[in-house]
């Protein structure tokens, strides 16, 4: 866990939320592919992959009632207004500015709303969900297009995966020269220091140790010599971790951690990778960050950053510290508690490492 900057989901009266960072060209078609407001008050969206969303809420004024809207990159071709029912007066789809699309939901007077509790959740790289009103209101579903994925395709893909002889053969990790490279993997914390404690009591020390062991196995299969700074839940101070790397004269050092937000806010999620100095350290961080984002769709990209953490500052080789998600975040924690997602992250880290070694080796 590292320190972070808090971001409020909603400000007083008018507010906004950013999700992901890929922005479409101004002249492109709308990134909004489908939407639906369900009878339980949940708004679901399907967009183009890795779309940047901006969501707002504004209290009623003399002209309009309470309004919630979402802006999407890309221009809507056919502006339209759809009559609402129950607590919703109407839904408007328009073009607030050139190259943008806006979905506006206007509520009727005296509708009880709690916007300060609203949270936009990314379900995957192109689906989003936010609960707008209580299911006590009588409401008939309104929407356009198909929001849900076709279950048949998902099941077929899962069957293909299960047919593979091992967990990783189908992932095609990069090849590097065998027995040439040595890597130190550092599972953060351990022993009396569990690190971050997340939703449901999930512990950072346990998560990162399991991920680190899988990374070791993946790299070893590719002919990379790997050493873990710890192989079980033991107390290990920072200087010995650095000494292990420096004494083995490793090619790179990768410290794996999981994050926690101040106040354990469940709306804060995301992945980030730190390096201390040098183009090699930055390159390693960029390769790993790119890969962990690919296996964590919807989790915000908090970027590649310079950091002064002891273990990456005092190692003599290119070194990075990877934060694989927020154990206190609703989206990240739900994933990190599952072995399947830990395996995906381990694969992503291993792939980033191998890409780096192949590039500089």
mmCIF file with all atom_site columns, C-alpha atoms in Angstrom, residues 136-292:
data_model
loop_
_atom_site.group_PDB
_atom_site.id
_atom_site.type_symbol
_atom_site.label_atom_id
_atom_site.label_alt_id
_atom_site.label_comp_id
_atom_site.label_asym_id
_atom_site.label_entity_id
_atom_site.label_seq_id
_atom_site.pdbx_PDB_ins_code
_atom_site.Cartn_x
_atom_site.Cartn_y
_atom_site.Cartn_z
_atom_site.occupancy
_atom_site.B_iso_or_equiv
_atom_site.pdbx_formal_charge
_atom_site.auth_seq_id
_atom_site.auth_comp_id
_atom_site.auth_asym_id
_atom_site.auth_atom_id
_atom_site.pdbx_PDB_model_num
ATOM 1   C CA . UNK A 1 136 ? -39.497 1.334   -4.206  1.00 0.00 ? 136 UNK A CA 1
ATOM 2   C CA . UNK A 1 137 ? -40.470 3.512   -7.167  1.00 0.00 ? 137 UNK A CA 1
ATOM 3   C CA . UNK A 1 138 ? -42.694 1.838   -9.751  1.00 0.00 ? 138 UNK A CA 1
ATOM 4   C CA . UNK A 1 139 ? -40.707 1.978   -12.971 1.00 0.00 ? 139 UNK A CA 1
ATOM 5   C CA . UNK A 1 140 ? -40.803 0.256   -16.353 1.00 0.00 ? 140 UNK A CA 1
ATOM 6   C CA . UNK A 1 141 ? -37.462 -0.466  -18.020 1.00 0.00 ? 141 UNK A CA 1
ATOM 7   C CA . UNK A 1 142 ? -36.294 1.988   -20.694 1.00 0.00 ? 142 UNK A CA 1
ATOM 8   C CA . UNK A 1 143 ? -33.309 1.484   -22.952 1.00 0.00 ? 143 UNK A CA 1
ATOM 9   C CA . UNK A 1 144 ? -31.767 1.281   -26.395 1.00 0.00 ? 144 UNK A CA 1
ATOM 10  C CA . UNK A 1 145 ? -29.565 -1.494  -27.739 1.00 0.00 ? 145 UNK A CA 1
ATOM 11  C CA . UNK A 1 146 ? -28.138 -4.600  -26.055 1.00 0.00 ? 146 UNK A CA 1
ATOM 12  C CA . UNK A 1 147 ? -26.155 -3.822  -22.903 1.00 0.00 ? 147 UNK A CA 1
ATOM 13  C CA . UNK A 1 148 ? -25.382 -7.368  -21.780 1.00 0.00 ? 148 UNK A CA 1
ATOM 14  C CA . UNK A 1 149 ? -22.851 -9.559  -23.525 1.00 0.00 ? 149 UNK A CA 1
ATOM 15  C CA . UNK A 1 150 ? -24.077 -12.693 -25.246 1.00 0.00 ? 150 UNK A CA 1
ATOM 16  C CA . UNK A 1 151 ? -23.748 -15.452 -22.682 1.00 0.00 ? 151 UNK A CA 1
ATOM 17  C CA . UNK A 1 152 ? -23.228 -18.098 -25.323 1.00 0.00 ? 152 UNK A CA 1
ATOM 18  C CA . UNK A 1 153 ? -19.981 -16.498 -26.497 1.00 0.00 ? 153 UNK A CA 1
ATOM 19  C CA . UNK A 1 154 ? -18.691 -16.222 -22.949 1.00 0.00 ? 154 UNK A CA 1
ATOM 20  C CA . UNK A 1 155 ? -19.452 -19.866 -22.244 1.00 0.00 ? 155 UNK A CA 1
ATOM 21  C CA . UNK A 1 156 ? -17.795 -20.956 -25.470 1.00 0.00 ? 156 UNK A CA 1
ATOM 22  C CA . UNK A 1 157 ? -14.641 -18.984 -24.610 1.00 0.00 ? 157 UNK A CA 1
ATOM 23  C CA . UNK A 1 158 ? -14.552 -20.487 -21.136 1.00 0.00 ? 158 UNK A CA 1
ATOM 24  C CA . UNK A 1 159 ? -14.837 -23.992 -22.565 1.00 0.00 ? 159 UNK A CA 1
ATOM 25  C CA . UNK A 1 160 ? -11.911 -23.320 -24.876 1.00 0.00 ? 160 UNK A CA 1
ATOM 26  C CA . UNK A 1 161 ? -9.801  -22.168 -21.960 1.00 0.00 ? 161 UNK A CA 1
ATOM 27  C CA . UNK A 1 162 ? -10.651 -25.224 -19.842 1.00 0.00 ? 162 UNK A CA 1
ATOM 28  C CA . UNK A 1 163 ? -9.632  -27.524 -22.677 1.00 0.00 ? 163 UNK A CA 1
ATOM 29  C CA . UNK A 1 164 ? -6.034  -26.297 -22.533 1.00 0.00 ? 164 UNK A CA 1
ATOM 30  C CA . UNK A 1 165 ? -3.524  -28.672 -20.978 1.00 0.00 ? 165 UNK A CA 1
ATOM 31  C CA . UNK A 1 166 ? -2.298  -26.078 -18.494 1.00 0.00 ? 166 UNK A CA 1
ATOM 32  C CA . UNK A 1 167 ? -3.299  -22.662 -17.210 1.00 0.00 ? 167 UNK A CA 1
ATOM 33  C CA . UNK A 1 168 ? -0.822  -20.635 -19.242 1.00 0.00 ? 168 UNK A CA 1
ATOM 34  C CA . UNK A 1 169 ? -0.017  -22.438 -22.482 1.00 0.00 ? 169 UNK A CA 1
ATOM 35  C CA . UNK A 1 170 ? -2.589  -20.486 -24.495 1.00 0.00 ? 170 UNK A CA 1
ATOM 36  C CA . UNK A 1 171 ? -1.318  -17.117 -23.311 1.00 0.00 ? 171 UNK A CA 1
ATOM 37  C CA . UNK A 1 172 ? 1.881   -17.235 -25.404 1.00 0.00 ? 172 UNK A CA 1
ATOM 38  C CA . UNK A 1 173 ? 4.329   -15.401 -23.185 1.00 0.00 ? 173 UNK A CA 1
ATOM 39  C CA . UNK A 1 174 ? 7.304   -13.840 -25.000 1.00 0.00 ? 174 UNK A CA 1
ATOM 40  C CA . UNK A 1 175 ? 10.415  -15.932 -25.493 1.00 0.00 ? 175 UNK A CA 1
ATOM 41  C CA . UNK A 1 176 ? 13.797  -14.783 -24.145 1.00 0.00 ? 176 UNK A CA 1
ATOM 42  C CA . UNK A 1 177 ? 17.227  -16.368 -24.194 1.00 0.00 ? 177 UNK A CA 1
ATOM 43  C CA . UNK A 1 178 ? 17.205  -19.133 -21.618 1.00 0.00 ? 178 UNK A CA 1
ATOM 44  C CA . UNK A 1 179 ? 19.494  -19.045 -18.558 1.00 0.00 ? 179 UNK A CA 1
ATOM 45  C CA . UNK A 1 180 ? 20.644  -15.509 -19.367 1.00 0.00 ? 180 UNK A CA 1
ATOM 46  C CA . UNK A 1 181 ? 18.543  -13.367 -17.003 1.00 0.00 ? 181 UNK A CA 1
ATOM 47  C CA . UNK A 1 182 ? 18.061  -13.240 -13.250 1.00 0.00 ? 182 UNK A CA 1
ATOM 48  C CA . UNK A 1 183 ? 15.082  -11.535 -11.620 1.00 0.00 ? 183 UNK A CA 1
ATOM 49  C CA . UNK A 1 184 ? 14.211  -10.801 -7.989  1.00 0.00 ? 184 UNK A CA 1
ATOM 50  C CA . UNK A 1 185 ? 10.503  -10.691 -7.147  1.00 0.00 ? 185 UNK A CA 1
ATOM 51  C CA . UNK A 1 186 ? 9.614   -9.030  -3.851  1.00 0.00 ? 186 UNK A CA 1
ATOM 52  C CA . UNK A 1 187 ? 6.204   -9.849  -2.292  1.00 0.00 ? 187 UNK A CA 1
ATOM 53  C CA . UNK A 1 188 ? 5.525   -6.827  -0.073  1.00 0.00 ? 188 UNK A CA 1
ATOM 54  C CA . UNK A 1 189 ? 4.985   -6.995  3.711   1.00 0.00 ? 189 UNK A CA 1
ATOM 55  C CA . UNK A 1 190 ? 4.728   -10.327 5.606   1.00 0.00 ? 190 UNK A CA 1
ATOM 56  C CA . UNK A 1 191 ? 4.597   -11.737 9.130   1.00 0.00 ? 191 UNK A CA 1
ATOM 57  C CA . UNK A 1 192 ? 3.309   -9.224  11.697  1.00 0.00 ? 192 UNK A CA 1
ATOM 58  C CA . UNK A 1 193 ? 3.017   -6.639  8.906   1.00 0.00 ? 193 UNK A CA 1
ATOM 59  C CA . UNK A 1 194 ? 0.010   -7.711  6.786   1.00 0.00 ? 194 UNK A CA 1
ATOM 60  C CA . UNK A 1 195 ? 0.052   -4.513  4.738   1.00 0.00 ? 195 UNK A CA 1
ATOM 61  C CA . UNK A 1 196 ? -3.317  -3.247  3.539   1.00 0.00 ? 196 UNK A CA 1
ATOM 62  C CA . UNK A 1 197 ? -6.477  -4.852  4.950   1.00 0.00 ? 197 UNK A CA 1
ATOM 63  C CA . UNK A 1 198 ? -9.354  -4.726  2.507   1.00 0.00 ? 198 UNK A CA 1
ATOM 64  C CA . UNK A 1 199 ? -13.028 -5.539  2.153   1.00 0.00 ? 199 UNK A CA 1
ATOM 65  C CA . UNK A 1 200 ? -13.928 -8.750  3.966   1.00 0.00 ? 200 UNK A CA 1
ATOM 66  C CA . UNK A 1 201 ? -10.553 -8.850  5.723   1.00 0.00 ? 201 UNK A CA 1
ATOM 67  C CA . UNK A 1 202 ? -8.534  -9.657  2.593   1.00 0.00 ? 202 UNK A CA 1
ATOM 68  C CA . UNK A 1 203 ? -4.824  -9.105  3.383   1.00 0.00 ? 203 UNK A CA 1
ATOM 69  C CA . UNK A 1 204 ? -2.193  -7.593  1.134   1.00 0.00 ? 204 UNK A CA 1
ATOM 70  C CA . UNK A 1 205 ? 0.538   -9.961  2.344   1.00 0.00 ? 205 UNK A CA 1
ATOM 71  C CA . UNK A 1 206 ? -1.447  -13.020 1.230   1.00 0.00 ? 206 UNK A CA 1
ATOM 72  C CA . UNK A 1 207 ? -2.505  -11.638 -2.150  1.00 0.00 ? 207 UNK A CA 1
ATOM 73  C CA . UNK A 1 208 ? 0.924   -10.431 -3.238  1.00 0.00 ? 208 UNK A CA 1
ATOM 74  C CA . UNK A 1 209 ? 2.700   -13.587 -2.067  1.00 0.00 ? 209 UNK A CA 1
ATOM 75  C CA . UNK A 1 210 ? 0.418   -15.772 -4.172  1.00 0.00 ? 210 UNK A CA 1
ATOM 76  C CA . UNK A 1 211 ? 0.787   -13.502 -7.217  1.00 0.00 ? 211 UNK A CA 1
ATOM 77  C CA . UNK A 1 212 ? 4.573   -13.437 -6.770  1.00 0.00 ? 212 UNK A CA 1
ATOM 78  C CA . UNK A 1 213 ? 4.834   -17.219 -6.630  1.00 0.00 ? 213 UNK A CA 1
ATOM 79  C CA . UNK A 1 214 ? 2.871   -17.552 -9.863  1.00 0.00 ? 214 UNK A CA 1
ATOM 80  C CA . UNK A 1 215 ? 5.096   -14.931 -11.532 1.00 0.00 ? 215 UNK A CA 1
ATOM 81  C CA . UNK A 1 216 ? 8.136   -16.932 -10.433 1.00 0.00 ? 216 UNK A CA 1
ATOM 82  C CA . UNK A 1 217 ? 6.755   -20.137 -11.965 1.00 0.00 ? 217 UNK A CA 1
ATOM 83  C CA . UNK A 1 218 ? 5.885   -18.421 -15.250 1.00 0.00 ? 218 UNK A CA 1
ATOM 84  C CA . UNK A 1 219 ? 9.315   -16.828 -15.608 1.00 0.00 ? 219 UNK A CA 1
ATOM 85  C CA . UNK A 1 220 ? 11.090  -20.031 -14.616 1.00 0.00 ? 220 UNK A CA 1
ATOM 86  C CA . UNK A 1 221 ? 9.273   -21.886 -17.402 1.00 0.00 ? 221 UNK A CA 1
ATOM 87  C CA . UNK A 1 222 ? 10.825  -19.362 -19.819 1.00 0.00 ? 222 UNK A CA 1
ATOM 88  C CA . UNK A 1 223 ? 14.340  -20.038 -18.574 1.00 0.00 ? 223 UNK A CA 1
ATOM 89  C CA . UNK A 1 224 ? 14.633  -16.985 -16.311 1.00 0.00 ? 224 UNK A CA 1
ATOM 90  C CA . UNK A 1 225 ? 16.302  -17.507 -12.951 1.00 0.00 ? 225 UNK A CA 1
ATOM 91  C CA . UNK A 1 226 ? 13.990  -16.085 -10.286 1.00 0.00 ? 226 UNK A CA 1
ATOM 92  C CA . UNK A 1 227 ? 14.461  -15.471 -6.586  1.00 0.00 ? 227 UNK A CA 1
ATOM 93  C CA . UNK A 1 228 ? 11.683  -14.448 -4.172  1.00 0.00 ? 228 UNK A CA 1
ATOM 94  C CA . UNK A 1 229 ? 12.603  -12.230 -1.222  1.00 0.00 ? 229 UNK A CA 1
ATOM 95  C CA . UNK A 1 230 ? 10.165  -14.289 0.850   1.00 0.00 ? 230 UNK A CA 1
ATOM 96  C CA . UNK A 1 231 ? 8.366   -17.552 0.143   1.00 0.00 ? 231 UNK A CA 1
ATOM 97  C CA . UNK A 1 232 ? 5.978   -17.592 3.094   1.00 0.00 ? 232 UNK A CA 1
ATOM 98  C CA . UNK A 1 233 ? 4.330   -15.234 5.570   1.00 0.00 ? 233 UNK A CA 1
ATOM 99  C CA . UNK A 1 234 ? 7.446   -14.117 7.463   1.00 0.00 ? 234 UNK A CA 1
ATOM 100 C CA . UNK A 1 235 ? 8.650   -10.778 8.757   1.00 0.00 ? 235 UNK A CA 1
ATOM 101 C CA . UNK A 1 236 ? 11.234  -9.254  6.415   1.00 0.00 ? 236 UNK A CA 1
ATOM 102 C CA . UNK A 1 237 ? 12.562  -5.720  6.791   1.00 0.00 ? 237 UNK A CA 1
ATOM 103 C CA . UNK A 1 238 ? 13.302  -3.505  3.796   1.00 0.00 ? 238 UNK A CA 1
ATOM 104 C CA . UNK A 1 239 ? 17.158  -3.589  3.824   1.00 0.00 ? 239 UNK A CA 1
ATOM 105 C CA . UNK A 1 240 ? 17.334  -7.404  3.505   1.00 0.00 ? 240 UNK A CA 1
ATOM 106 C CA . UNK A 1 241 ? 15.058  -7.261  0.469   1.00 0.00 ? 241 UNK A CA 1
ATOM 107 C CA . UNK A 1 242 ? 17.446  -4.840  -1.191  1.00 0.00 ? 242 UNK A CA 1
ATOM 108 C CA . UNK A 1 243 ? 20.474  -6.912  -0.146  1.00 0.00 ? 243 UNK A CA 1
ATOM 109 C CA . UNK A 1 244 ? 19.039  -10.027 -1.752  1.00 0.00 ? 244 UNK A CA 1
ATOM 110 C CA . UNK A 1 245 ? 18.738  -8.200  -5.064  1.00 0.00 ? 245 UNK A CA 1
ATOM 111 C CA . UNK A 1 246 ? 22.126  -6.476  -4.900  1.00 0.00 ? 246 UNK A CA 1
ATOM 112 C CA . UNK A 1 247 ? 24.010  -9.582  -3.735  1.00 0.00 ? 247 UNK A CA 1
ATOM 113 C CA . UNK A 1 248 ? 22.585  -11.747 -6.514  1.00 0.00 ? 248 UNK A CA 1
ATOM 114 C CA . UNK A 1 249 ? 23.396  -9.063  -9.094  1.00 0.00 ? 249 UNK A CA 1
ATOM 115 C CA . UNK A 1 250 ? 19.903  -9.441  -10.573 1.00 0.00 ? 250 UNK A CA 1
ATOM 116 C CA . UNK A 1 251 ? 18.966  -7.872  -13.901 1.00 0.00 ? 251 UNK A CA 1
ATOM 117 C CA . UNK A 1 252 ? 15.763  -6.377  -12.484 1.00 0.00 ? 252 UNK A CA 1
ATOM 118 C CA . UNK A 1 253 ? 13.881  -6.071  -9.186  1.00 0.00 ? 253 UNK A CA 1
ATOM 119 C CA . UNK A 1 254 ? 10.049  -6.096  -9.035  1.00 0.00 ? 254 UNK A CA 1
ATOM 120 C CA . UNK A 1 255 ? 8.228   -5.403  -5.760  1.00 0.00 ? 255 UNK A CA 1
ATOM 121 C CA . UNK A 1 256 ? 4.532   -6.371  -5.776  1.00 0.00 ? 256 UNK A CA 1
ATOM 122 C CA . UNK A 1 257 ? 1.975   -4.625  -3.559  1.00 0.00 ? 257 UNK A CA 1
ATOM 123 C CA . UNK A 1 258 ? -1.769  -3.965  -3.230  1.00 0.00 ? 258 UNK A CA 1
ATOM 124 C CA . UNK A 1 259 ? -3.248  -0.631  -2.260  1.00 0.00 ? 259 UNK A CA 1
ATOM 125 C CA . UNK A 1 260 ? -5.727  0.792   0.271   1.00 0.00 ? 260 UNK A CA 1
ATOM 126 C CA . UNK A 1 261 ? -7.440  4.165   0.245   1.00 0.00 ? 261 UNK A CA 1
ATOM 127 C CA . UNK A 1 262 ? -7.572  6.602   3.112   1.00 0.00 ? 262 UNK A CA 1
ATOM 128 C CA . UNK A 1 263 ? -10.845 6.039   4.911   1.00 0.00 ? 263 UNK A CA 1
ATOM 129 C CA . UNK A 1 264 ? -11.282 2.747   3.018   1.00 0.00 ? 264 UNK A CA 1
ATOM 130 C CA . UNK A 1 265 ? -13.371 4.396   0.327   1.00 0.00 ? 265 UNK A CA 1
ATOM 131 C CA . UNK A 1 266 ? -14.931 1.772   -1.902  1.00 0.00 ? 266 UNK A CA 1
ATOM 132 C CA . UNK A 1 267 ? -15.219 4.072   -4.914  1.00 0.00 ? 267 UNK A CA 1
ATOM 133 C CA . UNK A 1 268 ? -11.431 4.353   -5.281  1.00 0.00 ? 268 UNK A CA 1
ATOM 134 C CA . UNK A 1 269 ? -9.858  1.688   -7.497  1.00 0.00 ? 269 UNK A CA 1
ATOM 135 C CA . UNK A 1 270 ? -6.921  1.567   -9.886  1.00 0.00 ? 270 UNK A CA 1
ATOM 136 C CA . UNK A 1 271 ? -3.494  0.269   -10.811 1.00 0.00 ? 271 UNK A CA 1
ATOM 137 C CA . UNK A 1 272 ? -0.143  2.047   -10.835 1.00 0.00 ? 272 UNK A CA 1
ATOM 138 C CA . UNK A 1 273 ? 3.555   1.243   -11.220 1.00 0.00 ? 273 UNK A CA 1
ATOM 139 C CA . UNK A 1 274 ? 6.496   3.184   -9.750  1.00 0.00 ? 274 UNK A CA 1
ATOM 140 C CA . UNK A 1 275 ? 10.145  3.424   -10.744 1.00 0.00 ? 275 UNK A CA 1
ATOM 141 C CA . UNK A 1 276 ? 12.932  5.447   -9.106  1.00 0.00 ? 276 UNK A CA 1
ATOM 142 C CA . UNK A 1 277 ? 15.128  6.610   -11.975 1.00 0.00 ? 277 UNK A CA 1
ATOM 143 C CA . UNK A 1 278 ? 16.515  5.857   -15.419 1.00 0.00 ? 278 UNK A CA 1
ATOM 144 C CA . UNK A 1 279 ? 15.008  4.979   -18.781 1.00 0.00 ? 279 UNK A CA 1
ATOM 145 C CA . UNK A 1 280 ? 15.351  1.260   -18.074 1.00 0.00 ? 280 UNK A CA 1
ATOM 146 C CA . UNK A 1 281 ? 13.331  1.523   -14.877 1.00 0.00 ? 281 UNK A CA 1
ATOM 147 C CA . UNK A 1 282 ? 10.693  3.584   -16.654 1.00 0.00 ? 282 UNK A CA 1
ATOM 148 C CA . UNK A 1 283 ? 10.557  1.144   -19.566 1.00 0.00 ? 283 UNK A CA 1
ATOM 149 C CA . UNK A 1 284 ? 10.078  -1.806  -17.193 1.00 0.00 ? 284 UNK A CA 1
ATOM 150 C CA . UNK A 1 285 ? 7.330   0.067   -15.338 1.00 0.00 ? 285 UNK A CA 1
ATOM 151 C CA . UNK A 1 286 ? 5.552   0.972   -18.582 1.00 0.00 ? 286 UNK A CA 1
ATOM 152 C CA . UNK A 1 287 ? 5.621   -2.599  -19.877 1.00 0.00 ? 287 UNK A CA 1
ATOM 153 C CA . UNK A 1 288 ? 4.188   -4.006  -16.638 1.00 0.00 ? 288 UNK A CA 1
ATOM 154 C CA . UNK A 1 289 ? 1.567   -1.256  -16.263 1.00 0.00 ? 289 UNK A CA 1
ATOM 155 C CA . UNK A 1 290 ? 0.337   -1.822  -19.809 1.00 0.00 ? 290 UNK A CA 1
ATOM 156 C CA . UNK A 1 291 ? -0.136  -5.530  -19.214 1.00 0.00 ? 291 UNK A CA 1
ATOM 157 C CA . UNK A 1 292 ? -1.851  -5.367  -15.806 1.00 0.00 ? 292 UNK A CA 1
#
